[in-house]
């Protein structure tokens, strides 16, 4: 380890400050562009010891768990609480612009659709049982150390107010000190708590967990490793006026405002399409909204999510027909022959993107495409393939679904 003073030239894609030194780039968490900082250096990683010149863009962090004055924060849930709003919003937009430029794409990128504190309805907490209680919080950055939290400014108040309840349920489910995860989703009918990573749950732990749930209010369901353990009320989400009960531990958009913003962009581009394919459809975030416009074919590899979508569609009024298909689009993408009946295609893949499916879309005759992505790098790769296949990018909108992180959601629209 060595100590040196460096000047930060810019923020990197992960939110770290980057200083250019004789020994190559030095990555300094919690440092901002233009700052001069004294750091303890280990290879290419620097830890701030003191700030000689602070950036005018630096601000007091919103959360006591983030760290003193936004330096060397302890909780690993956020990385950019110390950056003022305007430069923070610009940083998120630049992530998208640079990812596209790296693939030779230069479309106009809209201003960021901003996120606000208290909007995250889905959070994943780290947990570990101790002798007397349950350690519940977030892992410190690049560490397995769990920082216990008593507040979380990004989470909806309904989750923060029930941290004690979540802790009691997790403590009941855990038999030993092995770390595990608790994903909490706020639904219309209460919290949907998914416990994952426990190697074995005995009958004793199951009974204790059920008792802990029944002793509390505001919990709709608790599942362990994907299996529903107790469900006082069926968890429900509202997808554009259609009530859906997602399966345990199912993927859902992290915030309702971001979901609504994405859906608005999707619906606007699809317009009056009569036949629509929704690929990587999940439990119907977009499918059920799109079914108010035209006939929808929803394709998804997860059987339980697809069944939840189908059940919701059958129980809703005012929708055009919705068909479903269980299919692994990574291994067996829809072909141009499959796609020729559709006026529009929406696809919202995982972080890895949809390269195999996009290659087929690029060869298709579908007039309108909407790409939704949580990873600008794989999105840029996929868009470049579509442009090469004859599509034109008509709009790119970054959406800040993950406040104070280095992640950004993007909706891109294309026409043949």
CSV table of C-alpha atoms in Angstrom, one decimal:
chain,number,residue,atom,x,y,z
A,1,UNK,CA,0.0,0.0,0.0
A,2,UNK,CA,1.2,3.5,-0.8
A,3,UNK,CA,-0.1,7.0,-0.1
A,4,UNK,CA,-0.3,9.6,-2.8
A,5,UNK,CA,-2.2,12.8,-3.9
A,6,UNK,CA,-4.1,12.6,-7.2
A,7,UNK,CA,-6.5,14.8,-9.2
A,8,UNK,CA,-9.7,13.1,-10.4
A,9,UNK,CA,-10.4,13.7,-14.1
A,10,UNK,CA,-13.8,12.1,-14.5
A,11,UNK,CA,-16.4,9.7,-13.2
A,12,UNK,CA,-16.2,6.1,-14.5
A,13,UNK,CA,-19.1,3.9,-15.5
A,14,UNK,CA,-19.4,2.4,-12.1
A,15,UNK,CA,-19.5,5.8,-10.4
A,16,UNK,CA,-15.9,5.8,-9.2
A,17,UNK,CA,-13.6,8.8,-9.6
A,18,UNK,CA,-10.8,8.1,-12.1
A,19,UNK,CA,-7.3,9.6,-11.8
A,20,UNK,CA,-4.7,9.2,-14.5
A,21,UNK,CA,-1.3,8.3,-13.0
A,22,UNK,CA,2.0,7.1,-14.3
A,23,UNK,CA,1.0,3.6,-13.3
A,24,UNK,CA,-2.3,3.7,-15.2
A,25,UNK,CA,-5.8,4.7,-14.2
A,26,UNK,CA,-6.6,4.8,-10.5
A,27,UNK,CA,-10.2,4.2,-9.4
A,28,UNK,CA,-11.3,6.1,-6.3
A,29,UNK,CA,-14.8,5.4,-4.9
A,30,UNK,CA,-16.7,8.5,-3.6
A,31,UNK,CA,-14.3,11.0,-5.4
A,32,UNK,CA,-15.7,13.5,-7.9
A,33,UNK,CA,-14.3,15.0,-11.1
A,34,UNK,CA,-12.0,17.9,-10.4
A,35,UNK,CA,-11.2,16.9,-6.8
A,36,UNK,CA,-7.7,16.6,-5.4
A,37,UNK,CA,-7.6,13.8,-2.9
A,38,UNK,CA,-5.0,12.0,-0.8
A,39,UNK,CA,-5.5,8.3,-1.2
A,40,UNK,CA,-4.2,5.0,0.1
A,41,UNK,CA,-3.4,3.0,-3.0
A,42,UNK,CA,-3.5,-0.7,-3.6
A,43,UNK,CA,-2.7,-1.4,-7.3
A,44,UNK,CA,-5.5,0.4,-9.3
A,45,UNK,CA,-7.8,1.0,-6.3
A,46,UNK,CA,-7.6,4.1,-4.1
A,47,UNK,CA,-9.3,4.8,-0.7
A,48,UNK,CA,-9.8,8.5,0.2
A,49,UNK,CA,-7.8,9.6,3.2
A,50,UNK,CA,-8.6,13.3,2.8
A,51,UNK,CA,-9.9,15.8,0.3
A,52,UNK,CA,-7.6,18.7,-0.5
A,53,UNK,CA,-9.9,20.3,-3.1
A,54,UNK,CA,-13.5,19.4,-3.0
A,55,UNK,CA,-15.8,19.6,-6.1
A,56,UNK,CA,-18.6,22.2,-6.1
A,57,UNK,CA,-20.8,19.3,-7.2
A,58,UNK,CA,-20.3,17.5,-3.8
A,59,UNK,CA,-23.2,17.5,-1.4
A,60,UNK,CA,-24.1,16.0,2.0
A,61,UNK,CA,-25.4,12.4,1.5
A,62,UNK,CA,-29.1,11.8,2.3
A,63,UNK,CA,-28.6,8.7,4.4
A,64,UNK,CA,-26.6,8.2,7.6
A,65,UNK,CA,-25.5,4.7,6.4
A,66,UNK,CA,-23.8,6.1,3.3
A,67,UNK,CA,-20.7,7.4,5.1
A,68,UNK,CA,-19.4,10.5,6.8
A,69,UNK,CA,-19.6,13.5,4.4
A,70,UNK,CA,-20.0,11.0,1.5
A,71,UNK,CA,-16.5,9.8,1.8
A,72,UNK,CA,-15.7,6.0,2.1
A,73,UNK,CA,-19.3,5.2,2.5
A,74,UNK,CA,-20.1,2.0,4.4
A,75,UNK,CA,-23.5,0.9,3.0
A,76,UNK,CA,-23.0,-0.5,-0.5
A,77,UNK,CA,-26.6,0.1,-1.7
A,78,UNK,CA,-25.7,3.5,-3.2
A,79,UNK,CA,-22.6,4.9,-4.8
A,80,UNK,CA,-23.5,8.5,-5.8
A,81,UNK,CA,-25.4,10.1,-2.9
A,82,UNK,CA,-22.6,12.7,-2.6
A,83,UNK,CA,-23.2,14.1,-6.1
A,84,UNK,CA,-25.6,17.0,-6.7
A,85,UNK,CA,-28.7,16.4,-8.8
A,86,UNK,CA,-27.8,18.2,-12.0
A,87,UNK,CA,-24.4,16.6,-12.5
A,88,UNK,CA,-25.8,13.2,-11.4
A,89,UNK,CA,-28.6,13.4,-14.0
A,90,UNK,CA,-26.0,14.3,-16.6
A,91,UNK,CA,-23.8,11.4,-15.6
A,92,UNK,CA,-26.7,8.9,-16.2
A,93,UNK,CA,-27.4,10.4,-19.6
A,94,UNK,CA,-23.8,10.3,-20.6
A,95,UNK,CA,-23.5,6.6,-19.7
A,96,UNK,CA,-26.1,6.0,-22.5
A,97,UNK,CA,-24.5,8.4,-25.0
A,98,UNK,CA,-21.1,6.8,-24.6
A,99,UNK,CA,-22.3,3.3,-24.8
A,100,UNK,CA,-24.1,4.1,-28.1
A,101,UNK,CA,-21.1,6.0,-29.5
A,102,UNK,CA,-18.8,3.0,-28.8
A,103,UNK,CA,-20.9,1.1,-31.3
A,104,UNK,CA,-20.9,4.0,-33.8
A,105,UNK,CA,-24.4,5.2,-33.0
A,106,UNK,CA,-25.2,8.9,-32.6
A,107,UNK,CA,-28.9,9.3,-32.1
A,108,UNK,CA,-30.3,12.2,-30.0
A,109,UNK,CA,-30.6,11.0,-26.4
A,110,UNK,CA,-33.5,12.5,-24.4
A,111,UNK,CA,-33.0,14.1,-21.0
A,112,UNK,CA,-33.1,11.6,-18.1
A,113,UNK,CA,-36.4,10.7,-16.6
A,114,UNK,CA,-35.4,11.3,-13.0
A,115,UNK,CA,-36.0,9.2,-9.9
A,116,UNK,CA,-36.8,10.6,-6.5
A,117,UNK,CA,-36.2,9.3,-3.0
A,118,UNK,CA,-38.8,6.9,-1.6
A,119,UNK,CA,-39.8,5.3,-4.9
A,120,UNK,CA,-38.1,1.9,-4.8
A,121,UNK,CA,-40.8,-0.7,-4.2
A,122,UNK,CA,-38.4,-3.7,-4.6
A,123,UNK,CA,-35.2,-4.0,-2.7
A,124,UNK,CA,-32.9,-6.9,-2.1
A,125,UNK,CA,-31.4,-7.0,1.4
A,126,UNK,CA,-28.5,-9.0,2.7
A,127,UNK,CA,-29.1,-10.9,5.9
A,128,UNK,CA,-27.3,-13.2,8.4
A,129,UNK,CA,-28.5,-14.5,11.7
A,130,UNK,CA,-26.4,-13.6,14.8
A,131,UNK,CA,-26.7,-15.1,18.3
A,132,UNK,CA,-29.3,-12.6,19.4
A,133,UNK,CA,-30.9,-11.1,16.3
A,134,UNK,CA,-30.8,-10.8,12.5
A,135,UNK,CA,-28.2,-8.6,10.7
A,136,UNK,CA,-30.2,-6.9,7.9
A,137,UNK,CA,-29.0,-4.4,5.4
A,138,UNK,CA,-26.7,-4.1,2.4
A,139,UNK,CA,-23.3,-5.5,1.6
A,140,UNK,CA,-20.5,-3.0,1.9
A,141,UNK,CA,-19.0,-2.3,-1.6
A,142,UNK,CA,-16.7,-5.2,-2.8
A,143,UNK,CA,-17.3,-7.0,0.5
A,144,UNK,CA,-19.4,-9.7,2.2
A,145,UNK,CA,-19.6,-7.5,5.3
A,146,UNK,CA,-23.3,-6.6,6.0
A,147,UNK,CA,-24.0,-3.0,7.0
A,148,UNK,CA,-27.2,-3.0,9.2
A,149,UNK,CA,-29.6,-0.3,8.2
A,150,UNK,CA,-32.3,1.5,10.1
A,151,UNK,CA,-33.3,3.8,7.2
A,152,UNK,CA,-33.2,3.7,3.4
A,153,UNK,CA,-34.1,6.9,1.6
A,154,UNK,CA,-34.5,5.2,-1.8
A,155,UNK,CA,-37.1,2.7,-0.6
A,156,UNK,CA,-40.8,3.3,-0.3
A,157,UNK,CA,-42.0,4.2,3.2
A,158,UNK,CA,-44.0,1.0,3.4
A,159,UNK,CA,-40.8,-1.1,3.3
A,160,UNK,CA,-38.8,1.2,5.7
A,161,UNK,CA,-41.6,1.2,8.3
A,162,UNK,CA,-41.5,-2.6,8.3
A,163,UNK,CA,-37.8,-3.3,8.6
A,164,UNK,CA,-38.5,-4.7,12.1
A,165,UNK,CA,-41.1,-7.1,10.6
A,166,UNK,CA,-38.7,-8.2,7.8
A,167,UNK,CA,-36.0,-8.8,10.4
A,168,UNK,CA,-38.3,-10.9,12.6
A,169,UNK,CA,-39.4,-13.1,9.6
A,170,UNK,CA,-35.8,-13.5,8.4
A,171,UNK,CA,-34.6,-14.5,11.9
A,172,UNK,CA,-37.4,-17.1,12.1
A,173,UNK,CA,-36.4,-18.7,8.8
A,174,UNK,CA,-32.7,-18.9,9.4
A,175,UNK,CA,-31.2,-21.8,11.4
A,176,UNK,CA,-27.6,-20.7,11.3
A,177,UNK,CA,-25.2,-17.9,10.5
A,178,UNK,CA,-25.0,-18.5,6.8
A,179,UNK,CA,-25.7,-15.3,4.8
A,180,UNK,CA,-28.8,-15.1,2.6
A,181,UNK,CA,-30.9,-12.6,0.7
A,182,UNK,CA,-34.4,-11.1,1.3
A,183,UNK,CA,-36.1,-9.5,-1.6
A,184,UNK,CA,-39.0,-7.3,-0.5
A,185,UNK,CA,-41.6,-6.1,-3.0
A,186,UNK,CA,-44.4,-3.7,-1.9
A,187,UNK,CA,-47.7,-4.8,-3.5
A,188,UNK,CA,-51.2,-3.4,-3.4
A,189,UNK,CA,-52.1,-6.1,-0.7
A,190,UNK,CA,-48.9,-5.9,1.4
A,191,UNK,CA,-45.2,-6.9,1.3
A,192,UNK,CA,-44.2,-9.9,-0.8
A,193,UNK,CA,-41.1,-11.2,0.9
A,194,UNK,CA,-38.9,-13.7,-0.9
A,195,UNK,CA,-36.1,-15.4,1.1
A,196,UNK,CA,-33.4,-16.9,-1.1
A,197,UNK,CA,-30.1,-18.6,-0.4
A,198,UNK,CA,-31.0,-20.7,2.7
A,199,UNK,CA,-29.5,-24.2,2.1
A,200,UNK,CA,-32.1,-26.0,4.1
A,201,UNK,CA,-35.3,-25.0,6.0
A,202,UNK,CA,-36.5,-27.4,8.6
A,203,UNK,CA,-40.1,-27.9,9.6
A,204,UNK,CA,-39.3,-26.0,12.8
A,205,UNK,CA,-38.0,-23.0,10.8
A,206,UNK,CA,-41.1,-23.2,8.5
A,207,UNK,CA,-43.5,-23.1,11.5
A,208,UNK,CA,-41.5,-20.3,13.1
A,209,UNK,CA,-41.6,-18.3,9.9
A,210,UNK,CA,-45.4,-18.8,9.5
A,211,UNK,CA,-45.9,-17.8,13.1
A,212,UNK,CA,-43.8,-14.6,12.6
A,213,UNK,CA,-45.8,-13.7,9.5
A,214,UNK,CA,-49.2,-14.2,11.3
A,215,UNK,CA,-48.0,-12.1,14.2
A,216,UNK,CA,-47.4,-9.1,11.9
A,217,UNK,CA,-49.5,-6.9,9.7
A,218,UNK,CA,-48.9,-5.8,6.2
A,219,UNK,CA,-47.3,-9.0,4.8
A,220,UNK,CA,-49.0,-10.6,1.8
A,221,UNK,CA,-46.7,-13.5,1.2
A,222,UNK,CA,-43.4,-15.1,2.3
A,223,UNK,CA,-41.6,-17.5,0.1
A,224,UNK,CA,-38.4,-19.5,0.7
A,225,UNK,CA,-36.2,-20.4,-2.3
A,226,UNK,CA,-39.1,-19.8,-4.7
A,227,UNK,CA,-41.7,-21.8,-2.7
A,228,UNK,CA,-44.6,-19.9,-1.2
A,229,UNK,CA,-44.6,-20.7,2.5
A,230,UNK,CA,-47.4,-18.6,3.8
A,231,UNK,CA,-49.8,-16.2,1.9
A,232,UNK,CA,-52.3,-14.3,4.1
A,233,UNK,CA,-53.3,-12.3,1.0
A,234,UNK,CA,-52.5,-12.8,-2.7
A,235,UNK,CA,-49.8,-10.2,-3.7
A,236,UNK,CA,-51.1,-7.9,-6.4
A,237,UNK,CA,-49.6,-5.4,-8.8
A,238,UNK,CA,-51.4,-3.0,-11.2
A,239,UNK,CA,-50.2,-3.2,-14.8
A,240,UNK,CA,-52.2,-0.4,-16.5
A,241,UNK,CA,-55.4,-1.1,-14.7
A,242,UNK,CA,-55.1,-4.9,-14.8
A,243,UNK,CA,-54.4,-6.7,-11.5
A,244,UNK,CA,-51.6,-9.3,-11.6
A,245,UNK,CA,-50.4,-11.7,-8.9
A,246,UNK,CA,-46.8,-12.4,-9.7
A,247,UNK,CA,-45.2,-15.7,-8.6
A,248,UNK,CA,-42.7,-15.8,-5.7
A,249,UNK,CA,-39.4,-14.0,-6.4
A,250,UNK,CA,-40.6,-12.9,-9.8
A,251,UNK,CA,-38.9,-10.1,-11.7
A,252,UNK,CA,-40.7,-6.8,-11.4
A,253,UNK,CA,-39.7,-3.3,-12.3
A,254,UNK,CA,-38.0,-1.7,-9.2
A,255,UNK,CA,-40.1,1.5,-9.1
A,256,UNK,CA,-43.7,2.2,-10.2
A,257,UNK,CA,-42.8,5.7,-11.7
A,258,UNK,CA,-40.1,4.2,-13.9
A,259,UNK,CA,-42.4,1.4,-15.0
A,260,UNK,CA,-45.1,3.9,-15.9
A,261,UNK,CA,-42.6,6.0,-17.8
A,262,UNK,CA,-41.4,3.0,-19.8
A,263,UNK,CA,-44.9,1.9,-20.5
A,264,UNK,CA,-45.9,5.3,-21.8
A,265,UNK,CA,-43.0,5.3,-24.2
A,266,UNK,CA,-43.8,1.7,-25.3
A,267,UNK,CA,-47.5,2.5,-25.9
A,268,UNK,CA,-46.7,5.7,-27.8
A,269,UNK,CA,-44.4,4.0,-30.2
A,270,UNK,CA,-46.7,1.0,-30.8
A,271,UNK,CA,-49.5,3.4,-31.7
A,272,UNK,CA,-52.4,1.6,-33.3
A,273,UNK,CA,-50.6,-1.7,-34.1
A,274,UNK,CA,-53.1,-4.5,-34.5
A,275,UNK,CA,-50.7,-7.4,-33.9
A,276,UNK,CA,-48.0,-7.0,-31.2
A,277,UNK,CA,-45.4,-9.4,-29.9
A,278,UNK,CA,-44.0,-8.8,-26.4
A,279,UNK,CA,-40.8,-10.8,-25.9
A,280,UNK,CA,-39.3,-11.5,-22.5
A,281,UNK,CA,-42.8,-10.6,-21.3
A,282,UNK,CA,-42.4,-11.6,-17.6
A,283,UNK,CA,-45.7,-11.4,-15.8
A,284,UNK,CA,-47.2,-8.9,-18.2
A,285,UNK,CA,-45.7,-5.5,-17.4
A,286,UNK,CA,-46.2,-4.3,-21.0
A,287,UNK,CA,-48.4,-7.1,-22.5
A,288,UNK,CA,-51.4,-6.3,-20.4
A,289,UNK,CA,-51.2,-2.6,-21.3
A,290,UNK,CA,-50.6,-3.3,-24.9
A,291,UNK,CA,-53.7,-5.5,-25.0
A,292,UNK,CA,-55.8,-2.4,-24.8
A,293,UNK,CA,-54.3,-1.4,-28.3
A,294,UNK,CA,-54.2,-4.7,-30.2
A,295,UNK,CA,-53.8,-8.5,-30.1
A,296,UNK,CA,-50.7,-9.5,-28.0
A,297,UNK,CA,-48.6,-12.6,-28.2
A,298,UNK,CA,-46.5,-12.7,-25.0
A,299,UNK,CA,-43.3,-14.9,-25.0
A,300,UNK,CA,-41.5,-15.8,-21.8
A,301,UNK,CA,-39.3,-18.6,-20.6
A,302,UNK,CA,-40.4,-18.6,-17.0
A,303,UNK,CA,-43.5,-20.8,-16.7
A,304,UNK,CA,-44.9,-19.3,-13.5
A,305,UNK,CA,-44.6,-15.7,-14.7
A,306,UNK,CA,-46.4,-16.7,-17.9
A,307,UNK,CA,-49.2,-18.3,-16.0
A,308,UNK,CA,-49.7,-15.2,-13.9
A,309,UNK,CA,-49.9,-13.1,-17.0
A,310,UNK,CA,-52.4,-15.5,-18.6
A,311,UNK,CA,-54.6,-15.6,-15.5
A,312,UNK,CA,-54.6,-11.8,-15.3
A,313,UNK,CA,-55.5,-11.4,-18.9
A,314,UNK,CA,-58.4,-13.9,-18.7
A,315,UNK,CA,-59.8,-12.0,-15.7
A,316,UNK,CA,-59.6,-8.5,-17.1
A,317,UNK,CA,-62.2,-6.7,-19.1
A,318,UNK,CA,-61.6,-4.4,-22.2
A,319,UNK,CA,-58.5,-6.3,-23.5
A,320,UNK,CA,-57.9,-7.5,-27.0
A,321,UNK,CA,-56.9,-11.2,-27.1
A,322,UNK,CA,-53.7,-12.2,-25.4
A,323,UNK,CA,-51.9,-15.4,-26.2
A,324,UNK,CA,-48.8,-16.8,-24.4
A,325,UNK,CA,-45.9,-19.0,-25.4
A,326,UNK,CA,-43.2,-20.5,-23.1
A,327,UNK,CA,-40.0,-20.2,-25.1
A,328,UNK,CA,-36.3,-19.7,-24.4
A,329,UNK,CA,-35.5,-16.8,-26.7
A,330,UNK,CA,-31.8,-17.1,-26.1
A,331,UNK,CA,-31.7,-20.6,-27.6
A,332,UNK,CA,-34.8,-20.5,-29.8
A,333,UNK,CA,-35.5,-16.9,-31.0
A,334,UNK,CA,-38.5,-16.1,-33.1
A,335,UNK,CA,-37.6,-16.2,-36.8
A,336,UNK,CA,-38.5,-13.7,-39.5
A,337,UNK,CA,-41.2,-16.2,-40.6
A,338,UNK,CA,-42.6,-16.2,-37.0
A,339,UNK,CA,-42.4,-12.4,-36.9
A,340,UNK,CA,-44.0,-11.5,-40.2
A,341,UNK,CA,-47.5,-11.4,-38.7
A,342,UNK,CA,-46.7,-8.6,-36.2
A,343,UNK,CA,-46.9,-4.8,-36.8
A,344,UNK,CA,-44.8,-4.1,-33.7
A,345,UNK,CA,-42.4,-6.0,-31.4
A,346,UNK,CA,-41.5,-5.0,-27.8
A,347,UNK,CA,-38.5,-6.7,-26.1
A,348,UNK,CA,-37.3,-6.3,-22.6
A,349,UNK,CA,-34.4,-8.8,-22.0
A,350,UNK,CA,-32.2,-9.4,-18.9
A,351,UNK,CA,-28.9,-7.5,-18.6
A,352,UNK,CA,-27.2,-9.8,-21.1
A,353,UNK,CA,-29.4,-8.3,-23.9
A,354,UNK,CA,-31.1,-10.2,-26.7
A,355,UNK,CA,-28.4,-10.7,-29.3
A,356,UNK,CA,-29.8,-14.0,-30.8
A,357,UNK,CA,-33.3,-12.6,-31.0
A,358,UNK,CA,-32.1,-9.2,-32.3
A,359,UNK,CA,-30.3,-10.9,-35.2
A,360,UNK,CA,-33.6,-12.5,-36.3
A,361,UNK,CA,-35.5,-9.2,-35.8
A,362,UNK,CA,-32.9,-7.4,-38.0
A,363,UNK,CA,-33.8,-9.8,-40.8
A,364,UNK,CA,-37.6,-9.4,-40.3
A,365,UNK,CA,-40.1,-7.0,-41.8
A,366,UNK,CA,-41.6,-5.8,-38.5
A,367,UNK,CA,-42.3,-2.1,-39.0
A,368,UNK,CA,-41.8,-0.9,-35.4
A,369,UNK,CA,-39.6,-2.1,-32.5
A,370,UNK,CA,-39.3,-1.0,-28.9
A,371,UNK,CA,-36.2,-2.1,-26.9
A,372,UNK,CA,-36.3,-1.8,-23.2
A,373,UNK,CA,-33.0,-2.4,-21.4
A,374,UNK,CA,-31.3,-2.1,-18.0
A,375,UNK,CA,-27.8,-2.3,-19.6
A,376,UNK,CA,-26.7,0.4,-22.0
A,377,UNK,CA,-23.7,-1.6,-23.2
A,378,UNK,CA,-25.7,-4.7,-24.4
A,379,UNK,CA,-28.5,-2.4,-25.7
A,380,UNK,CA,-26.0,-0.5,-27.8
A,381,UNK,CA,-24.7,-3.8,-29.2
A,382,UNK,CA,-28.3,-4.9,-30.0
A,383,UNK,CA,-29.3,-1.6,-31.6
A,384,UNK,CA,-26.2,-1.6,-33.8
A,385,UNK,CA,-27.3,-5.0,-35.2
A,386,UNK,CA,-30.8,-3.6,-35.9
A,387,UNK,CA,-29.4,-0.5,-37.6
A,388,UNK,CA,-27.2,-2.8,-39.7
A,389,UNK,CA,-30.3,-4.7,-40.6
A,390,UNK,CA,-32.1,-1.6,-41.9
A,391,UNK,CA,-33.8,-0.1,-38.9
A,392,UNK,CA,-33.6,3.6,-37.9
A,393,UNK,CA,-33.4,4.6,-34.3
A,394,UNK,CA,-36.2,7.2,-33.7
A,395,UNK,CA,-35.9,7.9,-30.0
A,396,UNK,CA,-33.7,7.0,-27.0
A,397,UNK,CA,-34.9,7.8,-23.5
A,398,UNK,CA,-32.8,7.1,-20.3
A,399,UNK,CA,-34.8,6.4,-17.2
A,400,UNK,CA,-33.3,6.6,-13.7
A,401,UNK,CA,-35.0,3.6,-12.0
A,402,UNK,CA,-32.0,2.9,-9.7
A,403,UNK,CA,-31.4,6.1,-7.8
A,404,UNK,CA,-27.9,7.0,-6.7
A,405,UNK,CA,-26.5,3.9,-8.4
A,406,UNK,CA,-24.5,3.5,-11.7
A,407,UNK,CA,-27.3,1.7,-13.4
A,408,UNK,CA,-29.7,3.3,-15.9
A,409,UNK,CA,-32.8,2.0,-17.7
A,410,UNK,CA,-33.3,2.9,-21.4
A,411,UNK,CA,-36.2,2.7,-23.9
A,412,UNK,CA,-35.2,2.9,-27.5
A,413,UNK,CA,-37.7,3.0,-30.4
A,414,UNK,CA,-36.9,1.9,-34.0
A,415,UNK,CA,-38.6,1.9,-37.4
A,416,UNK,CA,-37.7,-0.3,-40.5
